[in-house]
Amino acid sequence: MAKYAFFLGCIAPLRYPGLEKSTRVVCQKLGIELVDLNDAGCCPAPGVIKSFSKDTWLASAARNLALAEKQGLPIVTICNGCYGSLFEAAHELNNHPEVLAKANKFLKEIGMEYKGTTKVHHLAEVMYKEVGIDAIKAKITSPVKYKVATFYGCHFLKPSDIKQLEDSENPHMLDDLVEATGAVSLPRKQKTLCCGAGGGVRAAFGDVAKEFTKTNLENMKASGAQFIVDVCPFCHLQFDSSQKDLGFNIPVIHLSQLFGIAMGMDEKELGLSAHTVPVKL
Amino acid sequence: MIITEIRPNPEFEKQVADLGGADVKMCFQCGTCTASCPSGRRTSYRVRKLMRQTQLGLREEILNSEELWDCTTCYTCVERCPRSVPIVDVVVALRNMAVAEGHIFENHKKTAQNLYKIGHTVTVNANIEKLREELGLAKTPPTVLANKKAMADLVKLMDATGFNKIVE
Ligand code: SF4
Ligand code: SF4
C-alpha cells in the first residue's frame, strides 16, 4: 500500500476542513495510507513568504521536508501552493549541496538536519500516476452526472521543466480524473488562466485578483459548468469567496470532495457548510 | 528636450542573481512574457520592462514600484520565454530586495505576522474548529498549532533567517 506523509498546509485545515476530511476518506478507499506530518507549519506560501525572505522560506520548507524525512515518507499535499513551495524547495535542496548546507546552518539552531531525500507529490498526481484511472473507476459507487469546469491552477503543473507532469498549456490529467467519476469536463476558453490570488496579489490588490477570477467565471459560465472542480484550497478560496461580489453562483468543490461524492461519502462529511457559494449535490 | 543617461549597473544584476534570480542577462526583450501575462492585461505591470530595468540596474524605480507586486507568480511567462529567463525567480529576488528596504504592504505584513505567531498564514476560527469536530477531525490540526515546542522551534528558525525584522 502506498504510504505518504500528509502535509495539511493552512487553508484546507483552517478554512475548508471538508477538503481534509474528504482526502482522508478517499485515500483510505483507494488504498493510500496517510500518516499525519505532525508539527509541520506553513509550507511556507510561495508567493507571499518567499517574496519577503527567501531564507525564511527555504529554512521553513526544509524543516517540513526534514520532518517527513524522519518519518521516512514522501510528502503528499492537496494544495498547489504547498506543492509549489515544497517541491521547489526540495528541488533546490536535494540537488544543490550548497543550498542544503545553507538550510542546515539554520536548522542547526533548532537541533534539526535535512539530508535532502524527501520527495514531494500532489494528491492529483498520486491518483493519476500511482492509483490510476482504472483503479479509481473501480471504486466509484455513486457515479455523478455533473458538467464541470476543471481548474488546474498554476503551481500544480508549472514550472513544467521541474514538475514534468504534463504539457502545462494543454493538460488533461485533471479532466481524466474528473471524468472517472462519471462527470463531464467541459471545454472552455482560457482554461489555464490563473485564479488571480497568487503571489500576494489577493492580499495586496484584492480587486486585481478578482479581475482574473471574473474572466475565469465568465468562461466557466459560458461553458455551461454546474461545478468548478479545483486541486488547490487557495484557488478554491478565491473562487468561493469572490463570486458573491462578482455576481456569479457556481459551486466550487475540490477534487477530493468530488471523489468523496462519487465514492458514496455521507454529504455531511464533505464539510460543505464552510463554502460561501452553496453546494447542492 | 531632456535626455537622461542611464548607466547600466552590473552590480545590481549580481545581487539579483545572488538572491536566486540568475540569467536576467539572457533576456533579449522579445516581449513574449508581457504578451502572455494575465496581470499585465489587467494592470500597468509590464514584465518585459521589468526585466530590462533589472538588466540596467534601475534600483530605485524597481524597488519603489507597486507594480512589482502585481505578479501572481502564474509562470505563464516562464513557460513561454524563448531564452529561459527564470522570470518569477527574478521577481521574487527583486521583492526580497524591496522588503529588505522596508517596502511592504500592510496586508502582507499581517500575513507574515500570522506565520510568525501561529505558524500558519491564516488565523484560527472558532466556527471552523467546531466544523472540524463535527467532521471527526481533531479540533486543532496536528501541525505546529498542536505543539508548543514545535512552534517555538519554528519561531527560532525564522528568527535565525531575520524574519523577526520583517514582522516588526
Ligand atoms: S519572454 Fe523572456 S526573452 Fe522575451 S522579453 Fe520576456 S524575459 Fe525577455
Ligand atoms: S508569472 Fe507574473 S509576470 Fe509571469 S505571466 Fe504570470 S503574472 Fe505575469
Short mmCIF file of C-alpha atoms and ligand atoms in Angstrom, two decimals:
data_model
loop_
_atom_site.label_atom_id
_atom_site.label_comp_id
_atom_site.label_asym_id
_atom_site.label_seq_id
_atom_site.Cartn_x
_atom_site.Cartn_y
_atom_site.Cartn_z
CA MET A 1 0.00 0.00 0.00
CA ALA A 2 1.29 3.40 -0.92
CA LYS A 3 2.14 5.44 2.16
CA TYR A 4 2.60 9.20 2.42
CA ALA A 5 3.18 11.91 4.99
CA PHE A 6 0.06 14.09 4.73
CA PHE A 7 1.04 17.76 4.64
CA LEU A 8 -2.01 19.82 5.59
CA GLY A 9 -0.91 23.37 4.85
CA CYS A 10 -3.03 26.30 6.09
CA ILE A 11 -6.20 26.93 4.06
CA ALA A 12 -7.59 23.40 3.99
CA PRO A 13 -7.45 22.62 7.73
CA LEU A 14 -8.24 26.19 8.85
CA ARG A 15 -10.84 27.30 6.28
CA TYR A 16 -12.21 24.27 4.42
CA PRO A 17 -11.78 21.22 6.66
CA GLY A 18 -14.12 19.27 4.35
CA LEU A 19 -11.20 19.08 1.91
CA GLU A 20 -9.04 17.47 4.56
CA LYS A 21 -11.80 15.08 5.60
CA SER A 22 -12.62 14.05 2.02
CA THR A 23 -8.95 13.44 1.31
CA ARG A 24 -8.62 11.17 4.33
CA VAL A 25 -11.72 9.17 3.43
CA VAL A 26 -10.98 8.93 -0.30
CA CYS A 27 -7.36 7.92 0.23
CA GLN A 28 -8.43 5.16 2.56
CA LYS A 29 -10.84 3.86 -0.06
CA LEU A 30 -8.10 3.97 -2.70
CA GLY A 31 -5.57 2.15 -0.54
CA ILE A 32 -3.34 5.17 0.04
CA GLU A 33 -2.16 5.32 3.64
CA LEU A 34 -1.83 8.85 5.01
CA VAL A 35 0.34 9.46 8.05
CA ASP A 36 -0.05 12.92 9.61
CA LEU A 37 3.05 15.05 9.22
CA ASN A 38 2.93 16.15 12.84
CA ASP A 39 4.42 19.52 13.84
CA ALA A 40 4.59 20.85 10.27
CA GLY A 41 3.96 24.56 9.71
CA CYS A 42 3.03 26.64 6.68
CA CYS A 43 4.82 25.35 3.54
CA PRO A 44 5.61 28.49 3.58
CA ALA A 45 3.49 30.25 0.98
CA PRO A 46 5.40 30.59 -2.30
CA GLY A 47 4.01 33.99 -3.27
CA VAL A 48 3.98 35.91 -0.04
CA ILE A 49 6.57 34.48 2.34
CA LYS A 50 9.06 33.61 -0.41
CA SER A 51 8.66 37.14 -1.77
CA PHE A 52 9.53 38.61 1.64
CA SER A 53 12.52 36.45 2.54
CA LYS A 54 13.89 33.59 0.52
CA ASP A 55 15.96 32.48 3.50
CA THR A 56 12.90 32.20 5.74
CA TRP A 57 11.07 30.35 3.00
CA LEU A 58 13.92 27.93 2.42
CA ALA A 59 14.62 27.21 6.08
CA SER A 60 10.95 26.70 6.98
CA ALA A 61 10.36 24.48 3.95
CA ALA A 62 13.50 22.49 4.83
CA ARG A 63 12.09 21.98 8.32
CA ASN A 64 8.89 20.49 6.87
CA LEU A 65 10.88 18.30 4.49
CA ALA A 66 13.11 17.15 7.37
CA LEU A 67 10.05 16.13 9.42
CA ALA A 68 8.93 13.88 6.55
CA GLU A 69 12.45 12.56 6.10
CA LYS A 70 12.42 11.49 9.74
CA GLN A 71 9.21 9.56 9.09
CA GLY A 72 10.87 8.03 6.04
CA LEU A 73 7.94 9.03 3.86
CA PRO A 74 7.32 11.09 0.73
CA ILE A 75 5.01 14.07 1.21
CA VAL A 76 1.57 14.36 -0.33
CA THR A 77 -0.34 17.64 -0.39
CA ILE A 78 -3.77 18.67 -1.68
CA CYS A 79 -2.70 22.28 -2.31
CA ASN A 80 -0.93 23.78 -5.33
CA GLY A 81 0.72 26.39 -3.14
CA CYS A 82 2.17 23.84 -0.72
CA TYR A 83 3.11 21.64 -3.66
CA GLY A 84 4.83 24.58 -5.37
CA SER A 85 6.78 25.59 -2.28
CA LEU A 86 7.76 22.17 -1.01
CA PHE A 87 8.52 20.74 -4.45
CA GLU A 88 10.66 23.71 -5.43
CA ALA A 89 12.44 23.81 -2.08
CA ALA A 90 13.11 20.06 -2.30
CA HIS A 91 14.32 20.50 -5.87
CA GLU A 92 16.83 23.12 -4.74
CA LEU A 93 17.86 21.37 -1.53
CA ASN A 94 18.08 17.84 -2.89
CA ASN A 95 20.13 18.82 -5.94
CA HIS A 96 22.36 21.62 -4.71
CA PRO A 97 24.68 20.82 -1.80
CA GLU A 98 25.45 24.49 -1.17
CA VAL A 99 21.74 25.30 -0.77
CA LEU A 100 21.33 22.30 1.52
CA ALA A 101 24.31 23.44 3.59
CA LYS A 102 22.77 26.88 3.93
CA ALA A 103 19.43 25.48 5.10
CA ASN A 104 21.15 23.15 7.54
CA LYS A 105 23.02 26.06 9.07
CA PHE A 106 19.62 27.48 10.02
CA LEU A 107 18.14 24.11 11.03
CA LYS A 108 21.07 23.50 13.36
CA GLU A 109 19.73 26.31 15.55
CA ILE A 110 16.78 24.07 16.43
CA GLY A 111 18.73 20.82 16.50
CA MET A 112 17.45 19.55 13.16
CA GLU A 113 19.08 18.43 9.95
CA TYR A 114 17.77 17.73 6.48
CA LYS A 115 19.66 15.18 4.42
CA GLY A 116 18.00 16.01 1.13
CA THR A 117 15.94 12.88 0.46
CA THR A 118 12.27 13.87 0.72
CA LYS A 119 10.10 13.65 -2.39
CA VAL A 120 7.00 15.81 -2.75
CA HIS A 121 3.79 14.90 -4.56
CA HIS A 122 0.40 16.42 -5.28
CA LEU A 123 -2.61 14.25 -4.49
CA ALA A 124 -3.91 14.58 -8.06
CA GLU A 125 -0.56 13.32 -9.34
CA VAL A 126 -0.63 10.35 -6.95
CA MET A 127 -4.16 9.49 -8.01
CA TYR A 128 -3.38 9.72 -11.68
CA LYS A 129 0.01 8.06 -11.73
CA GLU A 130 0.11 5.77 -8.74
CA VAL A 131 -3.51 4.70 -8.33
CA GLY A 132 -4.54 5.08 -11.96
CA ILE A 133 -7.83 5.88 -13.65
CA ASP A 134 -9.00 2.26 -13.90
CA ALA A 135 -8.45 1.55 -10.21
CA ILE A 136 -10.28 4.78 -9.36
CA LYS A 137 -13.21 3.82 -11.60
CA ALA A 138 -13.44 0.50 -9.78
CA LYS A 139 -14.08 2.39 -6.52
CA ILE A 140 -16.79 4.69 -7.85
CA THR A 141 -20.02 3.53 -6.21
CA SER A 142 -22.19 6.59 -6.83
CA PRO A 143 -21.29 7.95 -10.26
CA VAL A 144 -22.17 11.60 -10.83
CA LYS A 145 -23.56 13.28 -13.92
CA TYR A 146 -22.25 16.79 -13.29
CA LYS A 147 -20.97 19.03 -16.03
CA VAL A 148 -17.86 20.62 -14.57
CA ALA A 149 -15.18 23.19 -15.22
CA THR A 150 -11.81 21.80 -14.16
CA PHE A 151 -9.39 24.30 -12.68
CA TYR A 152 -5.73 23.26 -12.66
CA GLY A 153 -4.36 26.42 -11.09
CA CYS A 154 -0.75 27.38 -11.72
CA HIS A 155 1.59 25.63 -9.34
CA PHE A 156 0.34 22.11 -9.98
CA LEU A 157 1.92 21.79 -13.43
CA LYS A 158 4.20 24.84 -13.57
CA PRO A 159 7.09 25.42 -13.79
CA SER A 160 6.88 22.36 -16.05
CA ASP A 161 10.63 22.00 -16.55
CA ILE A 162 10.96 20.77 -12.96
CA LYS A 163 7.45 19.40 -12.34
CA GLN A 164 7.48 17.30 -15.50
CA LEU A 165 3.91 16.12 -15.11
CA GLU A 166 2.42 17.08 -18.47
CA ASP A 167 2.02 19.88 -21.02
CA SER A 168 1.07 22.90 -18.91
CA GLU A 169 -0.59 24.67 -21.85
CA ASN A 170 -2.89 21.82 -22.76
CA PRO A 171 -3.28 19.50 -19.81
CA HIS A 172 -5.76 16.64 -19.43
CA MET A 173 -4.78 14.89 -16.17
CA LEU A 174 -7.43 16.59 -14.06
CA ASP A 175 -10.07 16.21 -16.76
CA ASP A 176 -9.38 12.47 -16.91
CA LEU A 177 -9.58 12.21 -13.11
CA VAL A 178 -12.84 14.12 -13.00
CA GLU A 179 -14.37 12.04 -15.78
CA ALA A 180 -13.53 8.85 -13.88
CA THR A 181 -16.38 9.82 -11.53
CA GLY A 182 -18.90 9.96 -14.39
CA ALA A 183 -18.75 13.76 -14.60
CA VAL A 184 -18.19 15.53 -17.90
CA SER A 185 -15.38 18.07 -18.11
CA LEU A 186 -16.47 20.85 -20.44
CA PRO A 187 -14.09 22.67 -22.76
CA ARG A 188 -13.81 26.43 -22.28
CA LYS A 189 -11.76 29.46 -23.19
CA GLN A 190 -8.53 30.27 -21.32
CA LYS A 191 -8.65 27.12 -19.26
CA THR A 192 -5.19 27.65 -17.78
CA LEU A 193 -5.70 31.28 -16.74
CA CYS A 194 -4.56 31.94 -13.16
CA CYS A 195 -7.27 32.47 -10.49
CA GLY A 196 -5.58 35.75 -9.56
CA ALA A 197 -4.92 35.05 -5.90
CA GLY A 198 -1.27 34.02 -6.01
CA GLY A 199 1.92 35.96 -5.49
CA GLY A 200 0.41 38.03 -2.70
CA VAL A 201 -1.97 39.73 -5.15
CA ARG A 202 -5.10 38.62 -3.28
CA ALA A 203 -3.80 40.23 -0.09
CA ALA A 204 -2.32 43.39 -1.59
CA PHE A 205 -4.65 44.10 -4.52
CA GLY A 206 -7.86 42.15 -3.98
CA ASP A 207 -9.61 43.91 -6.86
CA VAL A 208 -6.90 42.93 -9.32
CA ALA A 209 -7.16 39.30 -8.17
CA LYS A 210 -10.91 39.44 -8.72
CA GLU A 211 -10.42 40.64 -12.28
CA PHE A 212 -8.63 37.35 -13.04
CA THR A 213 -11.35 35.39 -11.25
CA LYS A 214 -14.06 37.21 -13.15
CA THR A 215 -12.67 36.25 -16.56
CA ASN A 216 -12.45 32.66 -15.40
CA LEU A 217 -16.02 32.71 -14.10
CA GLU A 218 -17.33 34.23 -17.33
CA ASN A 219 -15.67 31.48 -19.34
CA MET A 220 -16.92 28.81 -16.94
CA LYS A 221 -20.45 30.11 -17.06
CA ALA A 222 -20.38 30.30 -20.86
CA SER A 223 -19.25 26.66 -20.95
CA GLY A 224 -22.36 25.61 -19.02
CA ALA A 225 -20.48 24.29 -15.99
CA GLN A 226 -22.53 23.31 -12.91
CA PHE A 227 -19.46 22.93 -10.69
CA ILE A 228 -15.91 24.19 -10.53
CA VAL A 229 -13.50 21.40 -9.57
CA ASP A 230 -10.13 22.58 -8.25
CA VAL A 231 -6.99 20.97 -6.86
CA CYS A 232 -5.94 23.83 -4.59
CA PRO A 233 -7.53 25.24 -1.43
CA PHE A 234 -6.22 28.70 -2.29
CA CYS A 235 -7.83 28.75 -5.77
CA HIS A 236 -10.84 27.22 -4.01
CA LEU A 237 -10.94 30.11 -1.54
CA GLN A 238 -10.54 32.67 -4.31
CA PHE A 239 -13.38 31.22 -6.41
CA ASP A 240 -15.65 30.53 -3.45
CA SER A 241 -15.22 33.87 -1.69
CA SER A 242 -15.36 36.27 -4.63
CA GLN A 243 -18.42 35.06 -6.56
CA LYS A 244 -20.92 36.95 -4.44
CA ASP A 245 -19.27 40.29 -5.26
CA LEU A 246 -18.84 39.34 -8.89
CA GLY A 247 -22.43 38.21 -9.35
CA PHE A 248 -21.80 34.53 -10.04
CA ASN A 249 -23.10 31.42 -8.35
CA ILE A 250 -21.16 28.34 -9.47
CA PRO A 251 -20.43 25.96 -6.59
CA VAL A 252 -16.76 25.15 -6.01
CA ILE A 253 -15.52 21.74 -4.93
CA HIS A 254 -12.06 20.28 -4.52
CA LEU A 255 -11.17 17.10 -6.40
CA SER A 256 -11.14 15.21 -3.09
CA GLN A 257 -14.75 16.26 -2.46
CA LEU A 258 -15.84 15.20 -5.95
CA PHE A 259 -14.27 11.79 -5.38
CA GLY A 260 -15.89 11.69 -1.96
CA ILE A 261 -19.30 12.25 -3.52
CA ALA A 262 -18.72 9.62 -6.21
CA MET A 263 -17.45 7.13 -3.63
CA GLY A 264 -20.57 7.47 -1.57
CA MET A 265 -19.34 9.67 1.26
CA ASP A 266 -22.05 10.99 3.50
CA GLU A 267 -22.89 14.55 2.42
CA LYS A 268 -22.34 15.79 5.98
CA GLU A 269 -18.73 14.60 5.86
CA LEU A 270 -17.86 16.87 2.95
CA GLY A 271 -17.81 19.99 5.13
CA LEU A 272 -19.90 21.96 2.64
CA SER A 273 -21.15 24.39 5.29
CA ALA A 274 -17.78 26.17 5.12
CA HIS A 275 -18.41 27.08 1.49
CA THR A 276 -19.74 30.55 0.70
CA VAL A 277 -21.36 29.56 -2.59
CA PRO A 278 -23.95 26.95 -1.56
CA VAL A 279 -23.19 23.48 -2.87
CA LYS A 280 -26.24 21.39 -3.74
CA LEU A 281 -25.47 17.84 -4.81
CA MET B 1 14.48 68.05 -24.60
CA ILE B 2 15.83 66.37 -21.53
CA ILE B 3 17.94 63.31 -22.14
CA THR B 4 18.55 61.16 -19.12
CA GLU B 5 21.57 58.97 -19.42
CA ILE B 6 21.14 55.51 -17.96
CA ARG B 7 24.29 53.78 -16.87
CA PRO B 8 23.98 50.04 -16.54
CA ASN B 9 24.59 48.80 -13.04
CA PRO B 10 26.01 45.27 -13.27
CA GLU B 11 26.37 45.12 -9.50
CA PHE B 12 22.56 45.11 -9.22
CA GLU B 13 22.21 42.18 -11.60
CA LYS B 14 24.66 40.27 -9.46
CA GLN B 15 22.67 40.99 -6.29
CA VAL B 16 19.52 39.74 -8.02
CA ALA B 17 21.38 36.60 -9.11
CA ASP B 18 22.62 36.00 -5.56
CA LEU B 19 19.00 36.06 -4.41
CA GLY B 20 18.10 33.35 -6.89
CA GLY B 21 17.20 35.48 -9.91
CA ALA B 22 20.04 34.50 -12.25
CA ASP B 23 20.25 34.87 -16.02
CA VAL B 24 18.22 38.03 -16.45
CA LYS B 25 21.02 39.00 -18.86
CA MET B 26 19.66 36.33 -21.22
CA CYS B 27 16.54 38.41 -21.87
CA PHE B 28 16.55 39.84 -25.41
CA GLN B 29 13.35 41.84 -24.94
CA CYS B 30 11.11 39.88 -27.31
CA GLY B 31 8.01 40.68 -25.23
CA THR B 32 6.59 37.14 -25.18
CA CYS B 33 6.29 37.45 -21.40
CA THR B 34 4.25 40.65 -21.44
CA ALA B 35 2.06 39.30 -24.24
CA SER B 36 1.32 36.22 -22.08
CA CYS B 37 0.99 37.97 -18.75
CA PRO B 38 -2.55 37.92 -17.30
CA SER B 39 -1.55 40.55 -14.80
CA GLY B 40 -0.26 42.92 -17.47
CA ARG B 41 -3.62 42.60 -19.19
CA ARG B 42 -5.33 43.94 -16.09
CA THR B 43 -2.77 46.31 -14.55
CA SER B 44 0.03 48.66 -15.56
CA TYR B 45 2.62 45.97 -14.75
CA ARG B 46 4.89 45.16 -17.69
CA VAL B 47 7.15 42.20 -17.11
CA ARG B 48 9.34 42.72 -20.20
CA LYS B 49 10.06 46.25 -18.97
CA LEU B 50 10.88 44.95 -15.51
CA MET B 51 13.45 42.54 -16.97
CA ARG B 52 15.05 45.43 -18.86
CA GLN B 53 15.06 47.64 -15.79
CA THR B 54 16.75 44.82 -13.92
CA GLN B 55 19.42 44.44 -16.60
CA LEU B 56 20.05 48.16 -16.37
CA GLY B 57 20.04 48.11 -12.59
CA LEU B 58 17.39 50.79 -12.15
CA ARG B 59 17.26 50.02 -8.48
CA GLU B 60 15.04 52.79 -7.15
CA GLU B 61 12.47 52.59 -9.96
CA ILE B 62 12.09 48.88 -9.41
CA LEU B 63 12.13 48.63 -5.64
CA ASN B 64 9.75 51.55 -5.11
CA SER B 65 7.20 50.40 -7.68
CA GLU B 66 3.85 48.93 -6.70
CA GLU B 67 3.75 47.03 -10.00
CA LEU B 68 6.47 44.74 -8.71
CA TRP B 69 3.71 43.22 -6.57
CA ASP B 70 1.20 42.68 -9.41
CA CYS B 71 2.74 39.37 -10.50
CA THR B 72 0.68 36.37 -9.33
CA THR B 73 3.62 34.00 -9.99
CA CYS B 74 1.46 32.13 -12.51
CA TYR B 75 4.56 31.05 -14.51
CA THR B 76 2.87 31.54 -17.90
CA CYS B 77 5.75 33.79 -18.97
CA VAL B 78 8.37 31.35 -17.69
CA GLU B 79 6.78 28.52 -19.71
CA ARG B 80 6.97 30.59 -22.89
CA CYS B 81 10.18 32.63 -22.60
CA PRO B 82 12.41 31.64 -25.53
CA ARG B 83 15.53 32.49 -23.51
CA SER B 84 14.60 30.52 -20.39
CA VAL B 85 14.82 33.57 -18.17
CA PRO B 86 13.68 32.47 -14.70
CA ILE B 87 11.29 35.41 -14.61
CA VAL B 88 9.42 34.51 -11.42
CA ASP B 89 12.72 33.92 -9.59
CA VAL B 90 13.82 37.38 -10.71
CA VAL B 91 10.56 38.92 -9.48
CA VAL B 92 10.92 37.14 -6.13
CA ALA B 93 14.54 38.29 -5.80
CA LEU B 94 13.53 41.89 -6.52
CA ARG B 95 10.71 41.66 -3.97
CA ASN B 96 13.14 40.35 -1.36
CA MET B 97 15.32 43.41 -2.01
CA ALA B 98 12.30 45.73 -1.79
CA VAL B 99 11.17 44.19 1.52
CA ALA B 100 14.71 44.43 2.91
CA GLU B 101 14.45 48.17 2.22
CA GLY B 102 11.20 48.36 4.13
CA HIS B 103 8.76 48.29 1.21
CA ILE B 104 5.98 46.00 2.39
CA PHE B 105 2.20 46.31 2.14
CA GLU B 106 0.24 46.32 5.39
CA ASN B 107 -1.77 43.23 4.38
CA HIS B 108 1.42 41.36 3.52
CA LYS B 109 2.85 42.24 6.87
CA LYS B 110 -0.27 40.86 8.51
CA THR B 111 0.18 37.56 6.67
CA ALA B 112 3.81 37.47 7.77
CA GLN B 113 2.80 38.23 11.36
CA ASN B 114 0.31 35.37 11.30
CA LEU B 115 3.00 32.98 10.22
CA TYR B 116 5.28 34.27 12.94
CA LYS B 117 2.58 33.98 15.59
CA ILE B 118 0.92 30.65 14.83
CA GLY B 119 3.00 29.02 12.10
CA HIS B 120 0.22 29.41 9.54
CA THR B 121 -0.70 32.21 7.18
CA VAL B 122 -4.39 32.24 8.16
CA THR B 123 -5.96 32.67 11.58
CA VAL B 124 -7.73 30.08 13.70
CA ASN B 125 -11.50 30.47 13.62
CA ALA B 126 -13.93 29.04 16.20
CA ASN B 127 -16.58 28.07 13.61
CA ILE B 128 -14.07 26.04 11.69
CA GLU B 129 -12.85 24.37 14.88
CA LYS B 130 -16.43 23.35 15.52
CA LEU B 131 -16.86 22.05 12.00
CA ARG B 132 -13.62 20.08 12.32
CA GLU B 133 -15.02 18.34 15.36
CA GLU B 134 -18.31 17.61 13.59
CA LEU B 135 -16.32 16.02 10.77
CA GLY B 136 -14.48 13.82 13.25
CA LEU B 137 -11.21 15.69 12.73
CA ALA B 138 -9.03 16.91 15.58
CA LYS B 139 -10.27 20.33 16.73
CA THR B 140 -6.71 21.61 16.33
CA PRO B 141 -4.93 20.25 13.25
CA PRO B 142 -1.84 18.17 14.11
CA THR B 143 0.54 20.91 12.96
CA VAL B 144 2.66 23.39 14.93
CA LEU B 145 -0.70 24.57 16.28
CA ALA B 146 -0.87 21.44 18.39
CA ASN B 147 2.69 21.51 19.71
CA LYS B 148 4.11 24.49 21.59
CA LYS B 149 7.67 23.24 21.39
CA ALA B 150 7.46 22.81 17.61
CA MET B 151 6.04 26.32 17.31
CA ALA B 152 8.83 27.74 19.46
CA ASP B 153 11.34 25.97 17.22
CA LEU B 154 9.75 27.42 14.12
CA VAL B 155 9.97 30.94 15.56
CA LYS B 156 13.60 30.37 16.48
CA LEU B 157 14.26 29.17 12.96
CA MET B 158 12.53 32.19 11.43
CA ASP B 159 14.49 34.49 13.74
CA ALA B 160 17.73 32.92 12.53
CA THR B 161 16.76 33.94 8.99
CA GLY B 162 15.94 37.51 10.01
CA PHE B 163 12.15 37.19 9.69
CA ASN B 164 11.64 38.97 13.01
CA LYS B 165 12.83 42.20 11.36
CA ILE B 166 10.17 41.85 8.67
CA VAL B 167 7.25 41.33 11.05
CA GLU B 168 8.25 44.09 13.47
S1 SF4 C 1 9.94 36.39 -22.88
FE1 SF4 C 1 12.00 36.14 -21.98
S2 SF4 C 1 13.42 36.99 -23.52
FE2 SF4 C 1 11.35 37.69 -24.09
S3 SF4 C 1 11.20 39.71 -23.08
FE3 SF4 C 1 10.33 38.23 -21.64
S4 SF4 C 1 12.06 37.63 -20.32
FE4 SF4 C 1 12.92 38.65 -22.12
S1 SF4 C 2 4.32 34.86 -13.60
FE1 SF4 C 2 3.90 37.02 -13.17
S2 SF4 C 2 4.94 38.11 -14.79
FE2 SF4 C 2 4.77 35.99 -15.47
S3 SF4 C 2 2.89 35.89 -16.67
FE3 SF4 C 2 2.34 35.35 -14.56
S4 SF4 C 2 1.71 37.28 -13.58
FE4 SF4 C 2 2.84 37.81 -15.48
#
